[in-house]
Coordinates of C-alpha atoms in Angstrom, one line a residue:
M1 CA 19.9 2.8 6.3
T2 CA 23.0 1.9 7.6
G3 CA 25.3 3.0 10.1
D4 CA 24.7 3.7 13.9
H5 CA 24.6 7.6 13.7
G6 CA 22.2 10.1 12.3
P7 CA 18.7 10.5 11.6
R8 CA 18.4 6.6 11.9
A9 CA 20.1 6.0 15.0
A10 CA 17.1 9.3 16.4
L11 CA 14.4 6.6 15.2
L12 CA 15.8 3.7 16.8
S13 CA 16.5 5.4 20.0
G14 CA 12.9 5.9 21.3
H15 CA 14.1 9.5 21.9
G16 CA 13.5 10.1 17.9
P17 CA 10.5 11.7 15.7
R18 CA 7.9 9.5 16.4
A19 CA 8.6 9.4 20.2
A20 CA 8.7 12.8 20.3
L21 CA 5.3 13.1 18.5
R22 CA 3.7 10.4 20.8
E23 CA 4.2 12.6 23.5
A24 CA 2.9 15.9 21.8
F25 CA 0.0 13.9 20.1
P26 CA -1.3 11.4 22.7
A27 CA -2.6 8.0 21.5
P28 CA -6.6 8.2 21.8
G29 CA -6.9 5.7 24.5
P30 CA -5.1 2.9 26.3
R31 CA -3.6 0.1 23.7
A32 CA -5.9 -3.5 24.1
A33 CA -3.3 -6.6 23.5
G34 CA -5.4 -8.0 21.3
R35 CA -8.6 -6.2 20.7
G36 CA -8.9 -2.4 20.1
A37 CA -12.0 -0.2 21.5
G38 CA -15.3 -0.2 19.5
S39 CA -15.6 1.8 16.5
S40 CA -18.1 4.8 17.9
A41 CA -14.5 6.5 19.7
P42 CA -15.7 10.0 19.5
A43 CA -13.7 12.0 16.9
L44 CA -9.7 12.7 18.0
R45 CA -9.1 16.3 19.1
L46 CA -5.5 17.3 18.5
P47 CA -3.2 19.4 20.4
G48 CA -2.7 23.1 19.1
P49 CA 0.3 24.6 17.3
R50 CA 2.3 25.3 20.7
A51 CA 2.3 21.3 21.3
R52 CA 3.1 20.6 17.6
R53 CA 5.8 23.0 17.6
L54 CA 8.0 21.0 20.1
A55 CA 8.4 18.0 18.4
L56 CA 9.5 19.7 15.1
G57 CA 13.0 19.9 15.9
L58 CA 13.0 15.9 16.1
V59 CA 10.5 15.3 13.6
A60 CA 13.1 17.1 11.0
A61 CA 16.0 14.3 12.0
A62 CA 14.2 11.7 9.7
L63 CA 14.1 14.0 6.7
L64 CA 16.7 11.4 5.1
A65 CA 14.9 8.5 6.4
G66 CA 12.6 5.4 5.3
C67 CA 10.0 5.6 3.4
S68 CA 9.4 9.4 3.8
A69 CA 12.6 10.9 2.3
G70 CA 15.3 10.4 -0.2
T71 CA 17.0 7.2 1.3
T72 CA 19.4 5.7 -0.5
E73 CA 18.6 2.0 -0.7
A74 CA 20.3 -1.4 -1.9
A75 CA 19.9 -3.0 -5.5
P76 CA 17.1 -5.1 -5.7
D77 CA 19.7 -8.0 -5.5
A78 CA 22.4 -6.4 -2.8
P79 CA 23.3 -8.3 -0.4
G80 CA 21.3 -7.8 3.0
T81 CA 18.4 -6.9 1.4
A82 CA 16.1 -10.0 2.0
G83 CA 13.8 -10.1 4.7
P84 CA 14.0 -13.1 7.7
S85 CA 13.6 -16.5 6.4
A86 CA 14.7 -15.8 2.9
A87 CA 18.8 -15.9 0.9
A88 CA 19.6 -12.4 0.1
G89 CA 18.9 -11.6 -3.5
T90 CA 17.3 -15.1 -3.9
V91 CA 14.1 -15.2 -6.3
A92 CA 12.3 -18.0 -7.0
P93 CA 11.8 -19.1 -10.4
P94 CA 8.3 -20.4 -12.1
D95 CA 8.3 -23.8 -12.8
P96 CA 7.5 -24.2 -16.1
S97 CA 6.2 -27.8 -15.3
R98 CA 3.5 -26.4 -13.2
A99 CA 2.2 -23.9 -15.9
P100 CA -1.5 -24.5 -16.9
T101 CA -1.9 -25.3 -20.5
G102 CA -4.7 -22.8 -21.8
R103 CA -6.5 -20.7 -19.5
T104 CA -4.7 -19.3 -15.6
P105 CA -7.2 -21.2 -13.4
D106 CA -9.6 -18.8 -11.2
G107 CA -7.4 -17.7 -7.7
T108 CA -4.6 -17.6 -9.4
L109 CA -2.1 -14.8 -7.3
L110 CA -0.6 -11.4 -9.8
V111 CA 2.4 -9.5 -7.7
A112 CA 3.8 -6.9 -9.5
D113 CA 8.3 -7.4 -9.3
F114 CA 9.3 -4.1 -8.1
G115 CA 12.8 -5.6 -8.0
G116 CA 12.4 -6.6 -11.7
D117 CA 10.2 -5.7 -14.6
T118 CA 7.3 -8.6 -14.8
V119 CA 4.3 -9.5 -13.1
T120 CA 4.6 -13.3 -11.8
F121 CA 2.0 -15.4 -11.5
V122 CA 1.4 -17.8 -8.4
D123 CA 0.2 -21.1 -7.9
P124 CA -1.7 -20.4 -4.2
G125 CA -1.4 -24.2 -3.3
K126 CA -3.8 -26.2 -2.0
D127 CA -7.5 -24.6 -1.2
G128 CA -5.3 -21.5 -1.4
S129 CA -3.4 -21.7 1.6
G130 CA 0.3 -21.4 0.4
K131 CA 0.7 -25.2 1.2
G132 CA 2.4 -26.7 -2.0
G133 CA 1.9 -22.9 -4.0
A134 CA 4.8 -22.2 -6.2
P135 CA 5.2 -19.1 -9.0
I136 CA 4.2 -20.6 -12.8
A137 CA 5.3 -17.4 -15.0
S138 CA 6.5 -14.8 -15.4
V139 CA 5.5 -11.7 -17.7
K140 CA 7.4 -8.7 -18.9
A141 CA 5.8 -5.5 -17.7
G142 CA 8.0 -2.2 -17.5
T143 CA 10.4 -1.1 -15.0
A144 CA 10.1 -1.0 -11.6
P145 CA 6.1 -2.4 -11.4
Y146 CA 4.4 -0.8 -8.5
G147 CA 0.8 -0.8 -8.2
L148 CA -1.7 -3.5 -10.2
V149 CA -5.5 -3.7 -11.0
V150 CA -7.6 -6.6 -12.6
G151 CA -10.9 -6.1 -14.4
E152 CA -13.7 -8.8 -15.0
D153 CA -12.0 -9.3 -18.7
G154 CA -9.1 -10.8 -17.1
R155 CA -6.3 -7.6 -18.4
A156 CA -4.7 -6.2 -15.7
W157 CA -3.3 -2.9 -15.6
V158 CA -0.1 -2.6 -14.1
A159 CA 1.7 1.3 -12.9
T160 CA 5.4 0.9 -14.2
A161 CA 8.4 3.4 -14.1
E162 CA 8.1 3.8 -18.5
G163 CA 4.1 3.3 -18.4
V164 CA 1.4 1.1 -17.4
A165 CA 1.1 -2.1 -18.7
V166 CA -1.5 -4.0 -20.1
V167 CA -1.4 -8.5 -19.6
D168 CA -4.0 -10.9 -20.5
T169 CA -3.9 -12.7 -17.6
R170 CA -5.7 -15.6 -19.0
E171 CA -3.3 -16.3 -21.7
R172 CA -0.1 -14.1 -19.8
T173 CA 1.0 -11.9 -22.1
R174 CA 1.2 -8.2 -22.6
L175 CA -0.9 -6.8 -25.1
A176 CA 0.5 -3.5 -24.6
L177 CA 2.7 -0.7 -22.7
V178 CA 0.4 2.7 -22.3
P179 CA 3.1 5.8 -22.2
Y180 CA 2.5 8.3 -19.6
E181 CA 1.7 12.2 -21.1
T182 CA 3.3 13.1 -17.3
E183 CA 7.5 13.6 -17.5
S184 CA 8.4 12.3 -14.8
G185 CA 12.1 12.0 -15.6
P186 CA 14.1 9.2 -16.4
V187 CA 13.1 5.6 -16.1
T188 CA 14.7 4.6 -12.7
T189 CA 13.7 2.0 -10.4
G190 CA 13.9 2.1 -6.3
E191 CA 11.3 3.8 -3.6
Y192 CA 12.0 7.4 -5.1
R193 CA 11.6 6.3 -8.8
G194 CA 9.1 8.7 -11.2
G195 CA 6.3 7.2 -13.0
G196 CA 3.2 5.2 -11.3
M197 CA 2.6 4.4 -8.1
G198 CA -1.3 3.7 -7.4
I199 CA -4.0 2.6 -9.6
A200 CA -7.6 1.8 -9.9
L201 CA -10.2 0.8 -11.9
A202 CA -13.8 2.4 -12.5
P203 CA -16.7 0.1 -11.5
D204 CA -17.8 0.3 -15.3
G205 CA -14.0 -1.2 -16.4
K206 CA -14.3 2.1 -18.9
H207 CA -11.2 4.1 -17.2
V208 CA -7.9 3.1 -15.2
Y209 CA -6.5 6.0 -13.0
V210 CA -3.3 6.3 -12.2
G211 CA -1.4 7.8 -9.9
V212 CA 1.8 9.3 -11.9
N213 CA 5.2 10.5 -9.2
V214 CA 6.9 13.6 -10.1
P215 CA 10.4 13.1 -8.4
G216 CA 10.4 16.4 -6.4
G217 CA 7.1 18.2 -7.2
D218 CA 3.4 17.2 -7.3
G219 CA 1.9 14.2 -8.9
V220 CA -0.8 13.5 -11.4
V221 CA -3.8 11.5 -11.7
E222 CA -3.5 10.7 -15.6
V223 CA -7.2 8.8 -16.8
I224 CA -6.5 5.9 -19.7
D225 CA -9.3 4.9 -21.8
T226 CA -9.1 1.1 -21.2
A227 CA -11.1 0.2 -24.9
T228 CA -8.2 2.4 -26.7
R229 CA -5.3 2.1 -24.5
E230 CA -4.8 5.8 -25.2
V231 CA -4.3 8.4 -22.1
T232 CA -7.6 10.7 -22.5
G233 CA -7.1 13.4 -19.5
T234 CA -4.6 14.3 -16.7
A235 CA -5.3 16.3 -13.0
P236 CA -3.2 17.4 -10.4
V237 CA -2.6 15.9 -7.4
G238 CA -0.4 15.9 -4.4
M239 CA 3.3 14.5 -3.6
R240 CA 4.1 10.8 -4.6
P241 CA 0.8 9.1 -4.9
F242 CA 0.9 6.1 -3.2
D243 CA -2.4 4.8 -3.9
V244 CA -5.3 5.2 -5.8
D245 CA -8.9 4.9 -5.3
V246 CA -13.1 5.0 -6.7
S247 CA -15.9 6.1 -5.0
P248 CA -18.6 2.9 -5.1
D249 CA -20.3 5.0 -7.9
G250 CA -17.5 5.9 -9.6
R251 CA -18.0 9.4 -9.7
E252 CA -15.0 10.2 -7.8
V253 CA -10.9 9.2 -8.0
Y254 CA -9.4 9.6 -4.6
A255 CA -5.2 9.8 -4.9
T256 CA -3.4 9.3 -1.4
D257 CA -0.6 11.7 -1.5
H258 CA 1.9 10.7 0.7
D259 CA 4.7 13.4 0.6
S260 CA 1.8 16.2 1.3
F261 CA -0.1 14.8 4.0
D262 CA -3.6 14.6 2.1
V263 CA -6.0 12.7 -0.2
T264 CA -7.1 14.9 -3.5
A265 CA -10.5 14.1 -5.0
V266 CA -10.7 14.3 -9.1
D267 CA -14.1 14.8 -10.5
A268 CA -14.1 11.2 -12.8
G269 CA -16.0 13.7 -15.3
S270 CA -14.6 17.3 -15.4
L271 CA -11.7 16.2 -13.5
E272 CA -11.6 19.3 -11.3
T273 CA -10.0 18.5 -8.2
R274 CA -9.9 19.3 -4.1
R275 CA -7.5 18.3 -1.7
M276 CA -8.2 17.5 1.8
E277 CA -5.5 16.8 4.6
V278 CA -5.3 13.9 6.5
A279 CA -2.9 14.2 9.2
P280 CA -3.5 12.9 12.8
Y281 CA -0.2 13.7 13.7
G282 CA 0.5 17.1 12.2
T283 CA 2.0 17.5 9.3
E284 CA 5.6 19.2 10.7
G285 CA 8.9 17.5 9.6
G286 CA 7.5 17.4 6.2
L287 CA 9.1 15.1 3.7
G288 CA 11.2 13.9 6.7
S289 CA 8.4 13.1 8.8
W290 CA 7.4 9.2 8.9
L291 CA 3.3 9.8 10.1
K292 CA 1.8 10.1 6.3
P293 CA -1.0 8.8 4.6
H294 CA 0.2 5.5 2.6
Y295 CA -3.0 3.6 1.4
A296 CA -6.3 3.8 1.6
V297 CA -9.5 2.1 1.1
V298 CA -13.2 3.2 0.0
R299 CA -15.6 1.7 2.3
P300 CA -19.0 0.9 0.0
E301 CA -21.5 1.0 2.7
D302 CA -20.8 5.5 2.9
G303 CA -18.5 6.1 0.5
K304 CA -15.5 6.8 3.3
L305 CA -12.3 6.6 3.1
L306 CA -10.1 4.6 5.6
L307 CA -6.3 5.4 6.6
P308 CA -4.2 3.3 8.6
F309 CA -2.0 5.5 10.6
E310 CA 0.8 3.5 12.8
G311 CA -0.9 0.8 13.8
E312 CA -2.6 3.6 16.7
R313 CA -5.0 5.5 14.5
L314 CA -7.2 4.5 11.7
A315 CA -8.5 8.6 10.0
V316 CA -12.0 8.4 8.5
L317 CA -11.9 10.8 6.0
D318 CA -15.6 11.8 4.7
P319 CA -15.2 13.4 0.9
R320 CA -18.2 15.0 0.9
T321 CA -17.3 17.1 3.8
G322 CA -13.4 16.6 4.0
K323 CA -13.8 15.7 7.4
V324 CA -11.6 13.5 9.8
T325 CA -12.7 11.3 12.3
I326 CA -10.1 9.4 14.3
E327 CA -10.6 6.2 15.8
P328 CA -8.0 3.5 17.8
M329 CA -6.2 1.0 16.4
T330 CA -3.9 -1.6 18.5
A331 CA -0.9 -2.9 16.4
N332 CA 1.7 0.1 17.0
T333 CA 3.7 -0.1 13.8
H334 CA 4.3 1.4 10.7
Q335 CA 1.4 0.2 8.3
H336 CA 1.0 0.5 4.6
G337 CA -1.2 -1.7 2.9
A338 CA -4.8 -2.2 3.4
A339 CA -7.9 -4.1 1.9
L340 CA -11.4 -4.5 2.3
A341 CA -13.2 -8.6 2.8
P342 CA -16.4 -9.0 1.3
D343 CA -18.4 -8.5 5.2
G344 CA -16.6 -5.6 5.7
T345 CA -13.5 -6.8 7.7
L346 CA -10.4 -4.0 7.6
L347 CA -7.1 -5.5 6.7
V348 CA -3.8 -3.6 7.2
V349 CA -0.4 -4.5 6.9
G350 CA 2.6 -4.1 9.7
T351 CA 5.7 -3.1 8.3
G352 CA 7.6 -2.7 11.0
P353 CA 9.1 -0.3 13.6
I354 CA 10.4 3.0 13.4
G355 CA 11.1 3.1 16.6
S356 CA 12.1 1.6 20.0
D357 CA 9.3 1.0 21.6
D358 CA 7.6 -0.3 18.0
E359 CA 5.9 -3.7 17.6
E360 CA 7.3 -6.3 14.9
P361 CA 5.6 -6.4 11.2
S362 CA 2.0 -7.9 11.7
L363 CA -1.3 -7.9 9.7
T364 CA -4.3 -6.0 11.7
V365 CA -7.5 -8.2 11.0
R366 CA -9.9 -5.7 12.4
A367 CA -14.0 -6.3 12.1
P368 CA -16.5 -3.5 11.4
D369 CA -17.2 -3.3 14.9
G370 CA -13.8 -2.5 15.7
T371 CA -12.2 -4.9 17.4
E372 CA -9.0 -6.0 16.3
R373 CA -6.6 -9.5 15.6
V374 CA -3.5 -8.6 15.1
V375 CA -1.1 -11.3 13.8
P376 CA 2.3 -11.8 13.8
L377 CA 4.3 -11.6 10.6
D378 CA 8.1 -12.5 9.8
G379 CA 9.8 -9.6 8.2
P380 CA 8.4 -6.6 6.7
H381 CA 5.5 -6.6 4.4
E382 CA 3.9 -4.3 2.0
D383 CA 0.2 -4.8 0.5
V384 CA -2.4 -7.1 1.0
A385 CA -4.9 -8.8 -0.6
V386 CA -8.3 -10.9 0.5
S387 CA -9.7 -14.0 -0.9
K388 CA -13.5 -13.6 -2.7
D389 CA -15.3 -15.5 -0.1
G390 CA -13.0 -13.7 2.9
R391 CA -11.2 -16.9 4.2
T392 CA -7.6 -15.8 3.2
A393 CA -5.3 -12.8 3.0
Y394 CA -2.4 -12.8 1.1
V395 CA 0.4 -10.3 1.9
T396 CA 3.3 -9.4 0.1
G397 CA 6.7 -9.1 1.0
G398 CA 8.6 -7.1 -1.6
F399 CA 8.2 -3.8 0.8
T400 CA 9.5 0.2 -0.3
R401 CA 12.5 0.2 1.6
D402 CA 15.1 -2.5 2.2
G403 CA 14.7 -5.4 4.3
Y404 CA 12.3 -6.7 2.1
W405 CA 12.1 -10.6 0.4
N406 CA 10.8 -12.1 -2.5
G407 CA 7.2 -14.1 -1.3
I408 CA 3.8 -14.1 -0.2
T409 CA 2.5 -14.5 3.6
V410 CA -0.8 -16.6 3.4
V411 CA -3.0 -16.0 6.8
D412 CA -5.6 -18.1 7.4
L413 CA -8.6 -15.7 8.9
D414 CA -11.0 -18.1 9.9
D415 CA -8.6 -20.3 11.9
E416 CA -6.8 -18.0 14.5
R417 CA -4.6 -20.8 15.6
S418 CA -2.4 -21.2 12.5
E419 CA 0.0 -20.5 11.7
P420 CA 1.1 -18.3 8.7
V421 CA 2.7 -20.0 5.5
R422 CA 5.8 -18.0 3.6
L423 CA 5.4 -18.5 -0.4
E424 CA 8.6 -17.6 -2.1
A425 CA 7.2 -16.1 -5.1
G426 CA 8.2 -12.4 -7.3
N427 CA 11.3 -10.4 -7.1
R428 CA 10.4 -7.7 -4.1
P429 CA 6.4 -8.1 -4.9
L430 CA 4.5 -5.4 -4.1
G431 CA 1.1 -5.2 -5.7
I432 CA -1.0 -8.3 -5.9
A433 CA -4.4 -9.4 -6.9
I434 CA -6.7 -12.7 -6.9
L435 CA -7.6 -13.7 -10.6

């Protein structure tokens, strides 16, 4: 990721893979400055193989670039990895004097410290605004925690490189570490480490589903019985399962397979699978392409999956048919984490540019009718959670690539004039939940 030559230089020049693909696959309509077109836009008609082949050579130039291939990254505390307004390698330590005695208060934030082996509990400040907030405690989880999910019983399930940690969030203690059945290589850190990535909880709380990355091969979804804390089944999925979601009725589990351009649906009962391609820019370039699915959310009213791409296209996947339709987006930036507010508003994290014509990091706030507000963010970010009342978004600064910072940005979703608040917390925080 350093230097001015090779694949990264091609990406930043404006003549790199994404620029070429934009010519081959034009965006669905002009970009709006502040508001997007309505969600009734027709499905995008992608060009044929001849047009896609024109971009193949330039897409391959990204083979070693960014989140899409095996980039060498700096160590978590190495100089140069901190984002704007953050000192390199600085980690805000928990303040024991702020830690509540007894049970953790509702509304506390919990983040997965991808740059350490802990999860951190964070006081979100006055009225959850971030103002005056600070980390209050950290608990050992396991190597390089990635995603996490919290059940109604207060237990957090944290996907680490070595197993799924079970954390009692009320007492702030680790209860267990459930090892994976899948062999994913040595326990390591960094963006391409093996082990757990996306993780989700069944609606009835009886099972946890974790996507296990197997470097160099297809991944696996492992099923954990929450009562016995044992792996009870496995199902093969695609490469690098960035995200895992569950259907509203709990009958299917969905793994978003980053490096294989698809989503794998897993039958929760039989563990039978089927894979559905989600590639609105095509699949040419393989591991070298930036234009892959990252995170998804399941829309409760119809069970369809929403997968944002590059701040330009929202892929809407119907898992019953495998059909994908495309709606336009307006942020024009590489996108990762996504979440749904209670009213159906979609929140999407823009990590920042991958080409010279891209916009800076942002949070897209997309209303159910398709209109969008794009909130600028200071530096790269990764994932997002929204408060129960839908009024506040919490965006983690960890980021899976270089450029991360150790904190959370708090965005007031009601007041468009308010400035986001930066809250130092955690050690390269990725996954986030609100207790």
